[in-house]
Amino acid sequence: MSSLQELQQKINYEKTIDCVQCGYCLPVCPTFETMERETHSPRGRINLVKMVAEGKADIDVLEDPIEKCLGCMACTTVCPSNVQYGQILEGAKDVVEQNKQKSKPQKGVENFLFDSFFPSKGWMDTLGNATWLYQKSGVQKVARKLNLTKIAPLNMEHFEKVIPDLPSPKERKKRANRYISKRPATAKIAFFTGCVMDSMFFETNKNTIHLLVKSGAEVILPKQQTCCGALHAHSGKVDESIELAKANIKAFEEEQVDYIINNAGGCGARLIEYHHLFEEGSEWHERAKKFVTKVKDITQILVELDQIEYTKPVHKTVTYQPSCHMTNVQGVIEPPKQLLNKIPGLTLKELKRPEFCCGSAGTYNMLQYDESMKILDMKMEDVCSTKASDVVTTNPGCLLQMKLGIEREGTTGEMEAVHIVDLLAQAGPVGKWEKETRG
Ligand code: SF4
Ligand code: SF4
């Protein structure tokens, strides 16, 4: 195989041919709107990938347009030719990544983050515990007072302000790996805890288990589960993301459950596409297909099981910011709204442009901070016009981004960003449950 053929295969060249250049995708692309450049539109990006794959342009021309793509997949929802942009983007990211000149220390940090940090429950727990210590020991106050947070890498000084209060290591340790409902069993569920979700939004994960148990489900947290691989794929680390997919398929197969439930739109979108990572007809493709049929978002299963009565009124006006990956990749659109409408006292005001990405997009807001903030400010204009007191989301990245948006608007204290699970838990099941339902 020639090197050009190899490049074409890697970059998914044959998928670019499906694009008929109609331009219907342009008006829905946030980066085309903010950057006003054809090269930073879906059509322009596809064209560049095609030119590179045909040997008519150098790989370097792809770097900026591809890195500035949010991967929100809004373009795929309006494309009349059903262009598989996600696969084109993933191939292009892989090629761009391999083309980059990186220093040894830079490679070392990246390898640690992607090979050891995100996939390790131990490391993610350590991150959660270290953040708890930082928050509780007073170091946070001192660091803020002395402006030391400014030296944090990857624009963390901004995100540091909006990380929620985390539970103590003791609280973390208390969580069991199996919970059995006292009600007649409705389903056997494996909960995909996620790496960032479990580290930074441990309480939301706990509320998720609570809602599932109260829905009559037996809930298992497979010990061998790992990061879904979305962050790896977004960063052009395709091989690593495939290994993580295999590890998860294996871990969840062992439990023989009815459903695999997650509460993070970005992770869910990765999990339901695992079969695309393997060659059709291969053993892993078959195993991935079985895995994928069981994957659901928490909002889908709560609507489907329909066992909880939300009786405690929440007298608030809220708006809902849908996760792009949950909407555009998983196709989960109505269940979150159906659940919000069940909460007594709650008024749901829809955004004018709910489909417009919030600019979080995995690690985009850290790596492309300025572009991300332009997009966030546009989103916040829409959010503020609803006059809602709360912005409800279904993904950790969107949640942090919305918290940051509130902070940028100067409306901290008047407005809040909340995960839908936490709001449902507030309105739903009461009483102690954790000790009684441990399996
Ligand atoms: S994924 Fe989003 S940002 Fe990227 S080209 Fe498509 S619409 Fe634009
Ligand atoms: S809508 Fe689809 S076919 Fe039309 S330009 Fe965009 S990607 Fe190409």
Short mmCIF file of C-alpha atoms and ligand atoms in Angstrom, two decimals:
data_model
loop_
_atom_site.label_atom_id
_atom_site.label_comp_id
_atom_site.label_asym_id
_atom_site.label_seq_id
_atom_site.Cartn_x
_atom_site.Cartn_y
_atom_site.Cartn_z
CA MET A 1 0.00 0.00 0.00
CA SER A 2 1.43 3.43 -0.94
CA SER A 3 1.81 6.10 1.76
CA LEU A 4 -0.94 8.16 0.08
CA GLN A 5 -3.30 5.17 0.21
CA GLU A 6 -2.42 4.65 3.86
CA LEU A 7 -3.16 8.32 4.57
CA GLN A 8 -6.47 8.05 2.71
CA GLN A 9 -7.47 5.06 4.79
CA LYS A 10 -6.51 6.72 8.05
CA ILE A 11 -8.25 9.97 7.24
CA ASN A 12 -11.43 8.25 6.02
CA TYR A 13 -11.06 9.75 2.53
CA GLU A 14 -13.96 7.78 1.02
CA LYS A 15 -16.36 9.50 3.45
CA THR A 16 -15.35 12.96 2.20
CA ILE A 17 -16.61 12.08 -1.29
CA ASP A 18 -20.19 11.95 0.04
CA CYS A 19 -20.12 15.71 0.61
CA VAL A 20 -21.89 17.48 -2.27
CA GLN A 21 -20.79 20.95 -1.09
CA CYS A 22 -24.38 22.16 -0.69
CA GLY A 23 -23.54 24.29 2.35
CA TYR A 24 -26.69 23.43 4.34
CA CYS A 25 -24.41 22.75 7.30
CA LEU A 26 -22.92 26.23 7.38
CA PRO A 27 -25.67 28.06 9.32
CA VAL A 28 -25.63 25.52 12.19
CA CYS A 29 -21.85 25.49 12.69
CA PRO A 30 -20.85 27.58 15.74
CA THR A 31 -17.24 28.01 14.62
CA PHE A 32 -18.32 29.21 11.18
CA GLU A 33 -20.53 31.77 12.92
CA THR A 34 -17.82 33.03 15.25
CA MET A 35 -14.81 32.80 12.91
CA GLU A 36 -16.56 33.57 9.61
CA ARG A 37 -14.10 31.51 7.57
CA GLU A 38 -14.93 28.78 5.08
CA THR A 39 -11.99 26.71 6.31
CA HIS A 40 -13.59 26.66 9.77
CA SER A 41 -16.97 25.41 8.52
CA PRO A 42 -17.94 21.74 8.11
CA ARG A 43 -17.80 21.97 4.30
CA GLY A 44 -14.46 23.76 4.38
CA ARG A 45 -12.96 21.22 6.76
CA ILE A 46 -14.15 18.31 4.64
CA ASN A 47 -12.64 19.96 1.58
CA LEU A 48 -9.30 20.39 3.30
CA VAL A 49 -9.27 16.76 4.44
CA LYS A 50 -10.05 15.69 0.87
CA MET A 51 -7.26 17.84 -0.57
CA VAL A 52 -4.75 16.45 1.91
CA ALA A 53 -5.86 12.89 1.21
CA GLU A 54 -5.42 13.49 -2.54
CA GLY A 55 -1.92 14.85 -1.98
CA LYS A 56 -2.97 18.36 -3.11
CA ALA A 57 -2.27 20.05 0.23
CA ASP A 58 0.06 19.55 3.14
CA ILE A 59 -1.20 18.08 6.44
CA ASP A 60 -0.25 21.37 8.17
CA VAL A 61 -3.25 23.16 6.58
CA LEU A 62 -5.56 20.92 8.59
CA GLU A 63 -4.17 21.74 12.01
CA ASP A 64 -6.01 24.95 12.91
CA PRO A 65 -9.39 24.17 11.28
CA ILE A 66 -9.48 20.67 12.80
CA GLU A 67 -8.34 21.74 16.25
CA LYS A 68 -10.91 24.53 16.28
CA CYS A 69 -13.77 22.17 15.43
CA LEU A 70 -15.91 21.56 18.51
CA GLY A 71 -16.97 18.11 17.36
CA CYS A 72 -20.52 19.14 18.31
CA MET A 73 -21.93 17.28 15.29
CA ALA A 74 -24.62 19.91 14.65
CA CYS A 75 -23.55 19.70 10.98
CA THR A 76 -24.52 16.02 10.77
CA THR A 77 -28.09 16.72 11.82
CA VAL A 78 -28.83 18.89 8.76
CA CYS A 79 -26.71 17.17 6.13
CA PRO A 80 -28.90 15.85 3.29
CA SER A 81 -26.14 13.50 2.11
CA ASN A 82 -25.66 11.89 5.51
CA VAL A 83 -21.94 12.66 5.47
CA GLN A 84 -20.23 10.84 8.33
CA TYR A 85 -18.44 13.93 9.57
CA GLY A 86 -17.63 12.36 12.94
CA GLN A 87 -15.50 9.70 11.30
CA ILE A 88 -13.82 12.23 9.02
CA LEU A 89 -13.01 14.42 12.03
CA GLU A 90 -11.64 11.53 14.07
CA GLY A 91 -9.39 10.43 11.19
CA ALA A 92 -8.20 14.00 10.62
CA LYS A 93 -7.43 14.47 14.32
CA ASP A 94 -5.36 11.32 14.34
CA VAL A 95 -3.37 12.48 11.29
CA VAL A 96 -2.89 16.03 12.65
CA GLU A 97 -1.75 14.66 15.99
CA GLN A 98 0.86 12.40 14.41
CA ASN A 99 2.12 15.20 12.21
CA LYS A 100 2.87 17.49 15.17
CA GLN A 101 6.38 18.13 16.37
CA LYS A 102 6.39 17.73 20.14
CA SER A 103 9.11 18.09 22.72
CA LYS A 104 9.99 15.13 24.94
CA PRO A 105 8.48 16.66 28.11
CA GLN A 106 5.29 17.52 26.22
CA LYS A 107 5.03 13.93 24.97
CA GLY A 108 5.73 12.66 28.48
CA VAL A 109 2.91 14.73 30.02
CA GLU A 110 0.46 13.68 27.29
CA ASN A 111 1.36 10.02 27.62
CA PHE A 112 0.86 10.18 31.36
CA LEU A 113 -2.51 11.93 31.05
CA PHE A 114 -3.93 9.68 28.37
CA ASP A 115 -2.28 6.34 29.20
CA SER A 116 -2.27 6.46 32.99
CA PHE A 117 -4.35 9.29 34.42
CA PHE A 118 -7.79 9.30 32.79
CA PRO A 119 -8.11 5.49 32.51
CA SER A 120 -7.20 4.91 36.16
CA LYS A 121 -9.88 4.97 38.84
CA GLY A 122 -7.11 5.33 41.41
CA TRP A 123 -5.77 8.48 39.78
CA MET A 124 -9.22 9.98 39.30
CA ASP A 125 -10.07 9.34 42.96
CA THR A 126 -6.75 10.92 43.91
CA LEU A 127 -7.67 13.99 41.86
CA GLY A 128 -11.03 14.20 43.61
CA ASN A 129 -9.43 13.76 47.03
CA ALA A 130 -6.66 16.28 46.33
CA THR A 131 -9.28 18.81 45.17
CA TRP A 132 -11.27 18.18 48.36
CA LEU A 133 -8.13 18.82 50.43
CA TYR A 134 -7.39 21.97 48.42
CA GLN A 135 -10.93 23.22 49.06
CA LYS A 136 -11.16 22.27 52.73
CA SER A 137 -7.65 23.04 54.00
CA GLY A 138 -7.80 26.74 53.22
CA VAL A 139 -5.17 26.48 50.46
CA GLN A 140 -7.82 27.49 47.93
CA LYS A 141 -8.56 30.74 49.77
CA VAL A 142 -4.87 31.59 50.05
CA ALA A 143 -4.15 30.69 46.42
CA ARG A 144 -7.00 32.91 45.26
CA LYS A 145 -5.98 35.78 47.52
CA LEU A 146 -2.39 35.69 46.29
CA ASN A 147 -3.46 35.20 42.66
CA LEU A 148 -1.51 31.95 42.55
CA THR A 149 -4.24 30.25 40.54
CA LYS A 150 -3.00 32.29 37.55
CA ILE A 151 0.02 30.02 37.17
CA ALA A 152 -2.14 26.90 36.72
CA PRO A 153 -1.79 25.40 33.22
CA LEU A 154 -4.55 24.96 30.61
CA ASN A 155 -6.58 27.96 31.80
CA MET A 156 -7.39 26.09 34.99
CA GLU A 157 -7.52 29.39 36.89
CA HIS A 158 -10.97 29.94 35.36
CA PHE A 159 -12.27 26.43 35.94
CA GLU A 160 -10.92 26.27 39.46
CA LYS A 161 -13.54 28.84 40.44
CA VAL A 162 -16.48 26.72 39.36
CA ILE A 163 -15.56 23.22 40.55
CA PRO A 164 -18.23 22.08 43.02
CA ASP A 165 -17.45 21.24 46.66
CA LEU A 166 -16.23 17.67 46.67
CA PRO A 167 -16.89 14.89 49.19
CA SER A 168 -14.21 13.67 51.59
CA PRO A 169 -12.13 10.57 50.81
CA LYS A 170 -14.12 8.79 53.55
CA GLU A 171 -17.39 9.56 51.78
CA ARG A 172 -15.93 8.35 48.49
CA LYS A 173 -14.81 5.08 50.05
CA LYS A 174 -18.23 4.39 51.51
CA ARG A 175 -19.83 3.81 48.13
CA ALA A 176 -20.61 0.17 47.39
CA ASN A 177 -20.27 -1.61 44.05
CA ARG A 178 -23.75 -3.08 44.17
CA TYR A 179 -27.16 -1.84 45.33
CA ILE A 180 -30.33 -3.90 45.43
CA SER A 181 -33.71 -2.19 45.49
CA LYS A 182 -36.20 -3.18 48.14
CA ARG A 183 -38.96 -2.98 45.56
CA PRO A 184 -39.73 -5.77 43.08
CA ALA A 185 -36.83 -5.75 40.58
CA THR A 186 -37.52 -3.80 37.39
CA ALA A 187 -34.10 -4.17 35.73
CA LYS A 188 -30.50 -5.15 36.27
CA ILE A 189 -28.40 -2.11 35.51
CA ALA A 190 -24.67 -1.50 35.26
CA PHE A 191 -23.76 2.11 35.94
CA PHE A 192 -20.99 3.67 33.88
CA THR A 193 -19.56 6.16 36.36
CA GLY A 194 -17.27 8.07 33.96
CA CYS A 195 -13.83 9.40 34.89
CA VAL A 196 -14.48 13.16 35.22
CA MET A 197 -18.03 12.57 36.46
CA ASP A 198 -16.89 10.32 39.26
CA SER A 199 -13.99 12.53 40.21
CA MET A 200 -15.65 15.96 40.12
CA PHE A 201 -19.37 15.15 40.33
CA PHE A 202 -19.38 12.28 42.80
CA GLU A 203 -22.60 13.51 44.43
CA THR A 204 -24.39 13.50 41.07
CA ASN A 205 -23.27 9.92 40.56
CA LYS A 206 -24.61 9.06 43.99
CA ASN A 207 -27.94 10.70 43.14
CA THR A 208 -28.00 8.71 39.91
CA ILE A 209 -27.66 5.44 41.81
CA HIS A 210 -30.36 6.60 44.22
CA LEU A 211 -32.81 7.35 41.40
CA LEU A 212 -32.10 3.98 39.78
CA VAL A 213 -32.53 2.06 43.03
CA LYS A 214 -35.78 3.92 43.71
CA SER A 215 -36.87 2.90 40.22
CA GLY A 216 -36.60 -0.71 41.35
CA ALA A 217 -33.31 -1.53 39.67
CA GLU A 218 -30.43 -3.62 40.89
CA VAL A 219 -27.43 -1.36 40.28
CA ILE A 220 -23.91 -2.64 39.73
CA LEU A 221 -20.76 -0.55 39.35
CA PRO A 222 -18.35 -2.85 37.47
CA LYS A 223 -14.95 -2.50 39.12
CA GLN A 224 -12.97 -2.92 35.92
CA GLN A 225 -14.72 -0.12 34.00
CA THR A 226 -12.53 2.69 32.74
CA CYS A 227 -12.66 6.01 30.87
CA CYS A 228 -14.94 5.83 27.79
CA GLY A 229 -12.14 7.06 25.51
CA ALA A 230 -13.92 10.21 24.28
CA LEU A 231 -11.16 12.50 25.50
CA HIS A 232 -8.60 10.31 23.73
CA ALA A 233 -10.56 10.35 20.48
CA HIS A 234 -11.00 14.14 20.69
CA SER A 235 -7.24 14.43 21.04
CA GLY A 236 -6.40 12.20 18.08
CA LYS A 237 -5.44 9.18 20.19
CA VAL A 238 -7.50 6.66 18.28
CA ASP A 239 -5.52 3.51 19.18
CA GLU A 240 -5.68 4.28 22.89
CA SER A 241 -9.43 4.96 22.68
CA ILE A 242 -9.94 1.54 21.03
CA GLU A 243 -8.11 -0.19 23.88
CA LEU A 244 -10.35 1.60 26.40
CA ALA A 245 -13.44 0.52 24.46
CA LYS A 246 -12.26 -3.11 24.63
CA ALA A 247 -11.65 -2.84 28.38
CA ASN A 248 -15.16 -1.47 28.96
CA ILE A 249 -16.86 -4.01 26.73
CA LYS A 250 -15.12 -6.77 28.69
CA ALA A 251 -15.92 -5.25 32.09
CA PHE A 252 -19.63 -4.82 31.36
CA GLU A 253 -20.04 -8.18 29.56
CA GLU A 254 -19.04 -9.94 32.76
CA GLU A 255 -22.02 -8.47 34.63
CA GLN A 256 -24.73 -9.66 32.21
CA VAL A 257 -27.07 -6.73 32.74
CA ASP A 258 -30.16 -5.42 30.92
CA TYR A 259 -28.86 -1.88 30.59
CA ILE A 260 -25.63 0.11 30.77
CA ILE A 261 -26.57 3.54 32.10
CA ASN A 262 -24.51 6.73 32.05
CA ASN A 263 -25.27 10.31 33.07
CA ALA A 264 -22.77 12.16 30.87
CA GLY A 265 -23.85 13.08 27.33
CA GLY A 266 -20.27 13.01 26.01
CA CYS A 267 -19.48 9.60 27.45
CA GLY A 268 -22.79 8.16 26.29
CA ALA A 269 -22.09 9.33 22.73
CA ARG A 270 -18.78 7.49 22.80
CA LEU A 271 -20.22 4.33 24.31
CA ILE A 272 -22.99 4.01 21.72
CA GLU A 273 -20.45 4.25 18.90
CA TYR A 274 -18.07 1.54 20.12
CA HIS A 275 -19.03 -0.76 17.25
CA HIS A 276 -17.74 1.79 14.72
CA LEU A 277 -14.25 1.28 16.13
CA PHE A 278 -13.97 -2.31 14.94
CA GLU A 279 -13.97 -3.98 11.56
CA GLU A 280 -17.38 -5.33 10.60
CA GLY A 281 -17.64 -9.06 11.12
CA SER A 282 -14.76 -9.17 13.61
CA GLU A 283 -15.23 -10.65 17.08
CA TRP A 284 -14.84 -7.25 18.74
CA HIS A 285 -17.39 -5.71 16.38
CA GLU A 286 -19.94 -8.32 17.44
CA ARG A 287 -19.16 -7.83 21.12
CA ALA A 288 -19.34 -4.05 20.72
CA LYS A 289 -22.73 -4.29 18.98
CA LYS A 290 -24.16 -6.22 21.94
CA PHE A 291 -22.70 -3.66 24.35
CA VAL A 292 -24.10 -0.72 22.39
CA THR A 293 -27.70 -2.05 22.38
CA LYS A 294 -27.71 -1.83 26.19
CA VAL A 295 -26.37 1.73 26.50
CA LYS A 296 -28.84 4.40 27.61
CA ASP A 297 -28.73 7.80 29.22
CA ILE A 298 -30.11 8.08 32.76
CA THR A 299 -33.00 10.26 31.51
CA GLN A 300 -34.07 7.60 29.01
CA ILE A 301 -34.19 4.82 31.58
CA LEU A 302 -36.01 6.97 34.16
CA VAL A 303 -38.69 7.74 31.60
CA GLU A 304 -38.84 4.12 30.50
CA LEU A 305 -39.08 2.60 33.99
CA ASP A 306 -41.34 5.44 35.16
CA GLN A 307 -41.34 4.37 38.81
CA ILE A 308 -40.62 7.62 40.62
CA GLU A 309 -43.09 10.22 41.71
CA TYR A 310 -41.60 13.67 41.95
CA THR A 311 -43.61 15.06 44.81
CA LYS A 312 -41.48 17.83 46.31
CA PRO A 313 -42.16 21.10 44.52
CA VAL A 314 -39.26 23.06 43.08
CA HIS A 315 -40.50 26.62 42.60
CA LYS A 316 -38.08 27.75 39.95
CA THR A 317 -37.94 28.82 36.33
CA VAL A 318 -35.27 26.79 34.60
CA THR A 319 -33.89 26.49 31.12
CA TYR A 320 -32.36 23.40 29.59
CA GLN A 321 -29.01 23.38 27.78
CA PRO A 322 -28.86 20.06 25.90
CA SER A 323 -25.52 18.34 25.50
CA CYS A 324 -24.60 18.32 21.79
CA HIS A 325 -23.36 14.75 22.00
CA MET A 326 -26.50 13.59 23.72
CA THR A 327 -28.70 15.31 21.13
CA ASN A 328 -26.74 14.95 17.91
CA VAL A 329 -25.04 11.60 18.45
CA GLN A 330 -27.25 9.69 20.90
CA GLY A 331 -30.48 11.23 19.60
CA VAL A 332 -31.75 11.70 23.19
CA ILE A 333 -33.88 14.84 22.97
CA GLU A 334 -37.23 14.52 24.73
CA PRO A 335 -36.55 12.48 27.93
CA PRO A 336 -34.80 15.30 29.86
CA LYS A 337 -37.66 17.68 29.09
CA GLN A 338 -40.27 15.04 29.94
CA LEU A 339 -38.65 14.57 33.35
CA LEU A 340 -38.35 18.30 34.05
CA ASN A 341 -42.03 18.69 33.25
CA LYS A 342 -42.85 16.14 35.95
CA ILE A 343 -41.37 18.28 38.73
CA PRO A 344 -44.17 20.17 40.50
CA GLY A 345 -43.73 23.92 40.69
CA LEU A 346 -41.04 24.00 38.01
CA THR A 347 -41.38 26.13 34.86
CA LEU A 348 -39.27 25.16 31.86
CA LYS A 349 -38.36 27.96 29.46
CA GLU A 350 -36.71 26.73 26.29
CA LEU A 351 -33.67 28.40 24.75
CA LYS A 352 -34.03 30.10 21.36
CA ARG A 353 -31.11 28.05 20.03
CA PRO A 354 -30.77 24.95 22.20
CA GLU A 355 -28.82 23.20 19.45
CA PHE A 356 -26.01 25.80 19.58
CA CYS A 357 -23.00 24.29 21.41
CA CYS A 358 -21.96 25.86 24.73
CA GLY A 359 -18.28 25.71 23.74
CA SER A 360 -17.23 23.11 26.30
CA ALA A 361 -16.65 20.18 23.89
CA GLY A 362 -14.40 17.87 25.89
CA THR A 363 -11.09 19.64 26.40
CA TYR A 364 -11.89 22.38 23.84
CA ASN A 365 -12.55 25.03 26.50
CA MET A 366 -9.12 24.41 28.01
CA LEU A 367 -7.15 24.08 24.79
CA GLN A 368 -9.04 26.69 22.69
CA TYR A 369 -10.04 28.97 25.53
CA ASP A 370 -10.60 32.21 23.60
CA GLU A 371 -12.73 30.61 20.89
CA SER A 372 -14.66 28.66 23.49
CA MET A 373 -15.45 31.84 25.45
CA LYS A 374 -16.79 33.60 22.34
CA ILE A 375 -19.19 30.70 21.87
CA LEU A 376 -20.06 30.62 25.57
CA ASP A 377 -20.88 34.33 25.62
CA MET A 378 -23.32 33.82 22.74
CA LYS A 379 -24.89 30.91 24.61
CA MET A 380 -25.20 32.98 27.79
CA GLU A 381 -27.05 35.73 25.92
CA ASP A 382 -29.69 33.15 25.05
CA VAL A 383 -29.68 31.70 28.60
CA CYS A 384 -30.08 35.11 30.25
CA SER A 385 -32.92 36.10 27.93
CA THR A 386 -35.03 33.26 29.41
CA LYS A 387 -34.76 34.92 32.86
CA ALA A 388 -34.31 31.43 34.32
CA SER A 389 -32.71 30.99 37.74
CA ASP A 390 -31.20 27.61 36.82
CA VAL A 391 -29.58 26.14 33.73
CA VAL A 392 -30.07 22.40 33.62
CA THR A 393 -27.55 20.21 31.79
CA THR A 394 -26.82 16.53 31.29
CA ASN A 395 -23.06 16.44 30.89
CA PRO A 396 -20.14 17.37 33.20
CA GLY A 397 -18.38 19.48 30.57
CA CYS A 398 -21.53 21.51 29.82
CA LEU A 399 -22.17 21.86 33.53
CA LEU A 400 -18.75 23.38 34.25
CA GLN A 401 -19.03 25.56 31.15
CA MET A 402 -22.43 26.88 32.24
CA LYS A 403 -21.04 27.58 35.71
CA LEU A 404 -18.25 29.51 34.05
CA GLY A 405 -20.78 31.36 31.88
CA ILE A 406 -22.70 32.41 34.99
CA GLU A 407 -19.47 33.63 36.55
CA ARG A 408 -18.57 35.58 33.39
CA GLU A 409 -22.02 37.18 33.34
CA GLY A 410 -21.55 38.27 36.95
CA THR A 411 -24.77 36.47 37.96
CA THR A 412 -23.27 34.07 40.54
CA GLY A 413 -25.76 33.81 43.38
CA GLU A 414 -28.71 34.77 41.17
CA MET A 415 -28.32 31.93 38.71
CA GLU A 416 -27.14 28.33 39.06
CA ALA A 417 -26.10 25.51 36.76
CA VAL A 418 -27.30 22.08 37.79
CA HIS A 419 -27.16 18.51 36.50
CA ILE A 420 -30.65 17.18 35.78
CA VAL A 421 -30.07 14.22 38.11
CA ASP A 422 -29.48 16.53 41.07
CA LEU A 423 -32.66 18.44 40.36
CA LEU A 424 -34.67 15.21 40.04
CA ALA A 425 -33.18 13.92 43.28
CA GLN A 426 -34.23 17.16 44.96
CA ALA A 427 -37.81 16.69 43.82
CA GLY A 428 -37.97 12.92 44.07
CA PRO A 429 -37.28 10.06 46.44
CA VAL A 430 -36.76 10.81 50.10
CA GLY A 431 -35.22 9.00 53.03
CA LYS A 432 -32.13 6.96 53.72
CA TRP A 433 -31.32 4.39 51.12
CA GLU A 434 -27.62 3.81 50.82
CA LYS A 435 -27.02 1.49 53.76
CA GLU A 436 -30.26 -0.42 53.29
CA THR A 437 -29.75 -1.23 49.64
CA ARG A 438 -26.07 -2.21 49.59
CA GLY A 439 -25.69 -5.54 47.84
S1 SF4 B 1 -18.75 19.46 14.51
FE1 SF4 B 1 -19.66 21.44 15.11
S2 SF4 B 1 -17.95 22.89 15.04
FE2 SF4 B 1 -17.29 21.05 13.92
S3 SF4 B 1 -17.81 21.46 11.78
FE3 SF4 B 1 -19.58 20.38 12.66
S4 SF4 B 1 -20.96 22.00 13.36
FE4 SF4 B 1 -18.94 22.95 13.03
S1 SF4 B 2 -24.55 19.66 4.46
FE1 SF4 B 2 -23.43 17.75 4.13
S2 SF4 B 2 -23.20 17.59 1.91
FE2 SF4 B 2 -23.78 19.71 2.32
S3 SF4 B 2 -21.80 20.80 2.51
FE3 SF4 B 2 -22.37 20.18 4.56
S4 SF4 B 2 -21.39 18.19 4.85
FE4 SF4 B 2 -21.37 18.61 2.66
#
